[in-house]
Amino acid sequence: MDHPNSPSPGERPAKRQCRISNHPEYEIRVQSHSQQFTDSKIIEPEVPVRTRGSLTAEFMKLLYYNDALTTPALKLLNLFFCLWGCYVVKSAEKIRLEEGQRQLQALNEWLVSDGDILLQLCDEQALILSDPKRAVQALCNGVVSSLQASETQACHADRHSLSLIVVQRSWATMTPE
């Protein structure tokens, strides 16, 4: 089985390096070690690797020397750009979905904890409201405390010269008879 080893860091070109040149100094030869055994000997072929320019520059060079490949090369280049666009869109969509999933997970955990708290409070209230007289008293006190907590403040809503004013009221504690 072939397992090419990567070249040493000194022989490796910089990532995203764009060199368009016909000089042989820009060609890098890499040793690829294939583990082919012939008479107990390892064969190590040298494979030239070129780090020329961009894909379009390589296509232009190819088309300059061979006009018959123009249409297939342009179709291939178009396909490449379509695939690249799909990859970028899908990657962005995946990142957005993962972020949404993290937010939903956090919201779900928050809802579960609040649900547990509400369930505990309901259980406590069920114990308190076990007899009917206390239940009516607790209900009345709950209504009164809700109304007192939500005492409305004066608010203004101007719409087409119409004003609405809500007057503040005070509620007394109710007791059942």
mmCIF file of C-alpha atoms in Angstrom:
data_model
loop_
_atom_site.group_PDB
_atom_site.id
_atom_site.type_symbol
_atom_site.label_atom_id
_atom_site.label_comp_id
_atom_site.label_asym_id
_atom_site.label_seq_id
_atom_site.Cartn_x
_atom_site.Cartn_y
_atom_site.Cartn_z
ATOM 1 C CA MET A 1 0.000 0.000 0.000
ATOM 2 C CA ASP A 2 1.350 3.441 -0.851
ATOM 3 C CA HIS A 3 1.905 5.850 2.025
ATOM 4 C CA PRO A 4 3.568 9.032 0.772
ATOM 5 C CA ASN A 5 5.454 10.853 3.487
ATOM 6 C CA SER A 6 5.222 14.606 3.632
ATOM 7 C CA PRO A 7 8.384 16.532 2.803
ATOM 8 C CA SER A 8 10.393 18.220 5.497
ATOM 9 C CA PRO A 9 9.188 21.708 6.498
ATOM 10 C CA GLY A 10 12.092 23.328 4.650
ATOM 11 C CA GLU A 11 11.009 21.769 1.361
ATOM 12 C CA ARG A 12 7.296 22.486 1.792
ATOM 13 C CA PRO A 13 5.899 25.621 0.079
ATOM 14 C CA ALA A 14 3.927 28.144 2.090
ATOM 15 C CA LYS A 15 0.177 27.618 2.111
ATOM 16 C CA ARG A 16 -1.855 29.679 -0.345
ATOM 17 C CA GLN A 17 1.314 30.685 -2.091
ATOM 18 C CA CYS A 18 0.669 31.952 -5.583
ATOM 19 C CA ARG A 19 3.706 31.897 -7.863
ATOM 20 C CA ILE A 20 3.313 32.022 -11.593
ATOM 21 C CA SER A 21 6.678 31.465 -13.111
ATOM 22 C CA ASN A 22 8.368 29.289 -15.669
ATOM 23 C CA HIS A 23 11.607 29.136 -13.705
ATOM 24 C CA PRO A 24 12.643 25.655 -12.567
ATOM 25 C CA GLU A 25 13.549 27.023 -9.123
ATOM 26 C CA TYR A 26 9.841 27.100 -8.270
ATOM 27 C CA GLU A 27 9.436 23.417 -8.990
ATOM 28 C CA ILE A 28 9.756 21.297 -5.908
ATOM 29 C CA ARG A 29 10.632 17.665 -5.972
ATOM 30 C CA VAL A 30 9.170 15.587 -3.201
ATOM 31 C CA GLN A 31 10.266 12.169 -2.167
ATOM 32 C CA SER A 32 7.239 9.913 -1.922
ATOM 33 C CA HIS A 33 8.051 6.697 -0.186
ATOM 34 C CA SER A 34 6.022 3.844 -1.493
ATOM 35 C CA GLN A 35 6.386 0.610 0.288
ATOM 36 C CA GLN A 36 6.789 -1.570 -2.742
ATOM 37 C CA PHE A 37 8.983 -4.512 -2.048
ATOM 38 C CA THR A 38 10.942 -5.967 -4.942
ATOM 39 C CA ASP A 39 13.714 -8.369 -3.980
ATOM 40 C CA SER A 40 13.598 -6.982 -0.403
ATOM 41 C CA LYS A 41 14.328 -3.509 -1.712
ATOM 42 C CA ILE A 42 12.288 -0.310 -1.161
ATOM 43 C CA ILE A 43 11.697 1.686 -4.325
ATOM 44 C CA GLU A 44 11.504 5.434 -3.713
ATOM 45 C CA PRO A 45 10.364 7.258 -6.862
ATOM 46 C CA GLU A 46 10.733 11.019 -7.163
ATOM 47 C CA VAL A 47 7.478 12.758 -8.064
ATOM 48 C CA PRO A 48 7.648 16.381 -9.231
ATOM 49 C CA VAL A 49 5.137 18.638 -7.528
ATOM 50 C CA ARG A 50 4.521 22.051 -9.008
ATOM 51 C CA THR A 51 3.385 25.012 -7.013
ATOM 52 C CA ARG A 52 2.583 27.344 -9.849
ATOM 53 C CA GLY A 53 -0.330 29.700 -9.706
ATOM 54 C CA SER A 54 -4.013 29.584 -9.359
ATOM 55 C CA LEU A 55 -6.267 27.085 -11.050
ATOM 56 C CA THR A 56 -7.291 29.586 -13.711
ATOM 57 C CA ALA A 57 -3.657 30.381 -14.530
ATOM 58 C CA GLU A 58 -2.966 26.689 -14.996
ATOM 59 C CA PHE A 59 -6.003 26.363 -17.264
ATOM 60 C CA MET A 60 -4.913 29.368 -19.308
ATOM 61 C CA LYS A 61 -1.473 27.844 -19.804
ATOM 62 C CA LEU A 62 -3.034 24.517 -20.818
ATOM 63 C CA LEU A 63 -5.378 26.193 -23.289
ATOM 64 C CA TYR A 64 -2.578 28.278 -24.757
ATOM 65 C CA TYR A 65 -0.779 25.119 -25.813
ATOM 66 C CA ASN A 66 -3.853 23.058 -26.791
ATOM 67 C CA ASP A 67 -6.877 24.805 -28.340
ATOM 68 C CA ALA A 68 -8.876 21.570 -28.612
ATOM 69 C CA LEU A 69 -9.269 21.460 -24.831
ATOM 70 C CA THR A 70 -10.938 24.868 -24.588
ATOM 71 C CA THR A 71 -14.556 23.728 -24.259
ATOM 72 C CA PRO A 72 -13.916 20.789 -21.886
ATOM 73 C CA ALA A 73 -11.567 22.929 -19.788
ATOM 74 C CA LEU A 74 -14.124 25.724 -19.460
ATOM 75 C CA LYS A 75 -16.818 23.212 -18.533
ATOM 76 C CA LEU A 76 -14.504 21.712 -15.927
ATOM 77 C CA LEU A 77 -13.632 25.143 -14.566
ATOM 78 C CA ASN A 78 -17.324 26.082 -14.416
ATOM 79 C CA LEU A 79 -18.078 22.837 -12.581
ATOM 80 C CA PHE A 80 -15.259 23.538 -10.149
ATOM 81 C CA PHE A 81 -16.618 27.019 -9.370
ATOM 82 C CA CYS A 82 -20.145 25.626 -8.943
ATOM 83 C CA LEU A 83 -18.873 22.966 -6.547
ATOM 84 C CA TRP A 84 -16.828 25.532 -4.647
ATOM 85 C CA GLY A 85 -19.872 27.788 -4.332
ATOM 86 C CA CYS A 86 -21.954 24.877 -3.038
ATOM 87 C CA TYR A 87 -19.219 24.011 -0.554
ATOM 88 C CA VAL A 88 -19.076 27.573 0.772
ATOM 89 C CA VAL A 89 -22.875 27.801 1.058
ATOM 90 C CA LYS A 90 -23.151 24.398 2.748
ATOM 91 C CA SER A 91 -20.326 25.246 5.159
ATOM 92 C CA ALA A 92 -22.008 28.506 6.147
ATOM 93 C CA GLU A 93 -25.332 26.701 6.526
ATOM 94 C CA LYS A 94 -23.712 24.028 8.694
ATOM 95 C CA ILE A 95 -22.123 26.652 10.941
ATOM 96 C CA ARG A 96 -25.452 28.494 11.243
ATOM 97 C CA LEU A 97 -27.302 25.252 12.073
ATOM 98 C CA GLU A 98 -24.714 24.266 14.688
ATOM 99 C CA GLU A 99 -25.032 27.687 16.343
ATOM 100 C CA GLY A 100 -28.833 27.397 16.303
ATOM 101 C CA GLN A 101 -28.577 23.926 17.811
ATOM 102 C CA ARG A 102 -26.343 25.252 20.617
ATOM 103 C CA GLN A 103 -28.844 28.039 21.318
ATOM 104 C CA LEU A 104 -31.762 25.589 21.333
ATOM 105 C CA GLN A 105 -29.871 23.263 23.673
ATOM 106 C CA ALA A 106 -29.196 26.143 26.085
ATOM 107 C CA LEU A 107 -32.850 27.219 25.899
ATOM 108 C CA ASN A 108 -33.990 23.638 26.457
ATOM 109 C CA GLU A 109 -31.781 23.329 29.558
ATOM 110 C CA TRP A 110 -33.162 26.617 30.873
ATOM 111 C CA LEU A 111 -36.758 25.469 30.269
ATOM 112 C CA VAL A 112 -36.116 22.149 32.008
ATOM 113 C CA SER A 113 -34.686 23.889 35.081
ATOM 114 C CA ASP A 114 -37.577 26.378 35.187
ATOM 115 C CA GLY A 115 -40.052 23.528 34.725
ATOM 116 C CA ASP A 116 -38.502 21.712 37.672
ATOM 117 C CA ILE A 117 -38.782 24.848 39.817
ATOM 118 C CA LEU A 118 -42.431 25.351 38.813
ATOM 119 C CA LEU A 119 -43.221 21.711 39.527
ATOM 120 C CA GLN A 120 -41.673 22.021 42.972
ATOM 121 C CA LEU A 121 -43.670 25.201 43.666
ATOM 122 C CA CYS A 122 -46.879 23.527 42.502
ATOM 123 C CA ASP A 123 -46.219 20.598 44.816
ATOM 124 C CA GLU A 124 -45.667 22.986 47.718
ATOM 125 C CA GLN A 125 -48.883 24.838 46.883
ATOM 126 C CA ALA A 126 -50.786 21.564 46.667
ATOM 127 C CA LEU A 127 -49.715 20.772 50.218
ATOM 128 C CA ILE A 128 -50.756 24.226 51.395
ATOM 129 C CA LEU A 129 -54.119 24.075 49.621
ATOM 130 C CA SER A 130 -55.097 20.723 51.029
ATOM 131 C CA ASP A 131 -58.169 21.906 52.886
ATOM 132 C CA PRO A 132 -60.867 24.009 51.110
ATOM 133 C CA LYS A 133 -60.949 26.986 53.510
ATOM 134 C CA ARG A 134 -57.213 27.517 53.250
ATOM 135 C CA ALA A 135 -57.479 27.039 49.504
ATOM 136 C CA VAL A 136 -60.007 29.869 49.126
ATOM 137 C CA GLN A 137 -57.949 32.106 51.432
ATOM 138 C CA ALA A 138 -54.740 31.383 49.476
ATOM 139 C CA LEU A 139 -56.526 31.999 46.187
ATOM 140 C CA CYS A 140 -57.873 35.347 47.357
ATOM 141 C CA ASN A 141 -54.485 36.382 48.730
ATOM 142 C CA GLY A 142 -52.824 35.281 45.494
ATOM 143 C CA VAL A 143 -55.207 37.373 43.408
ATOM 144 C CA VAL A 144 -54.682 40.393 45.648
ATOM 145 C CA SER A 145 -50.891 40.051 45.615
ATOM 146 C CA SER A 146 -50.939 39.661 41.823
ATOM 147 C CA LEU A 147 -52.983 42.807 41.444
ATOM 148 C CA GLN A 148 -50.749 44.716 43.845
ATOM 149 C CA ALA A 149 -47.626 43.523 42.049
ATOM 150 C CA SER A 150 -48.995 44.597 38.716
ATOM 151 C CA GLU A 151 -50.254 47.990 39.779
ATOM 152 C CA THR A 152 -50.451 49.794 36.544
ATOM 153 C CA GLN A 153 -48.710 53.083 36.131
ATOM 154 C CA ALA A 154 -50.108 55.919 34.117
ATOM 155 C CA CYS A 155 -49.374 55.283 30.485
ATOM 156 C CA HIS A 156 -49.976 57.414 27.461
ATOM 157 C CA ALA A 157 -50.797 56.127 24.020
ATOM 158 C CA ASP A 158 -51.205 58.860 21.462
ATOM 159 C CA ARG A 159 -52.766 57.690 18.247
ATOM 160 C CA HIS A 160 -54.566 60.087 15.961
ATOM 161 C CA SER A 161 -55.152 62.616 18.784
ATOM 162 C CA LEU A 162 -56.610 59.937 21.073
ATOM 163 C CA SER A 163 -55.153 59.599 24.569
ATOM 164 C CA LEU A 164 -55.562 56.675 26.879
ATOM 165 C CA ILE A 165 -54.777 57.068 30.544
ATOM 166 C CA VAL A 166 -54.832 54.167 32.954
ATOM 167 C CA VAL A 167 -55.372 55.265 36.527
ATOM 168 C CA GLN A 168 -53.466 53.649 39.361
ATOM 169 C CA ARG A 169 -55.614 51.807 41.909
ATOM 170 C CA SER A 170 -54.933 50.306 45.273
ATOM 171 C CA TRP A 171 -56.305 46.924 46.275
ATOM 172 C CA ALA A 172 -57.195 45.868 49.791
ATOM 173 C CA THR A 173 -56.634 42.348 51.019
ATOM 174 C CA MET A 174 -59.737 40.216 50.585
ATOM 175 C CA THR A 175 -60.809 37.735 53.198
ATOM 176 C CA PRO A 176 -63.463 35.091 52.705
ATOM 177 C CA GLU A 177 -66.501 35.200 54.929
#
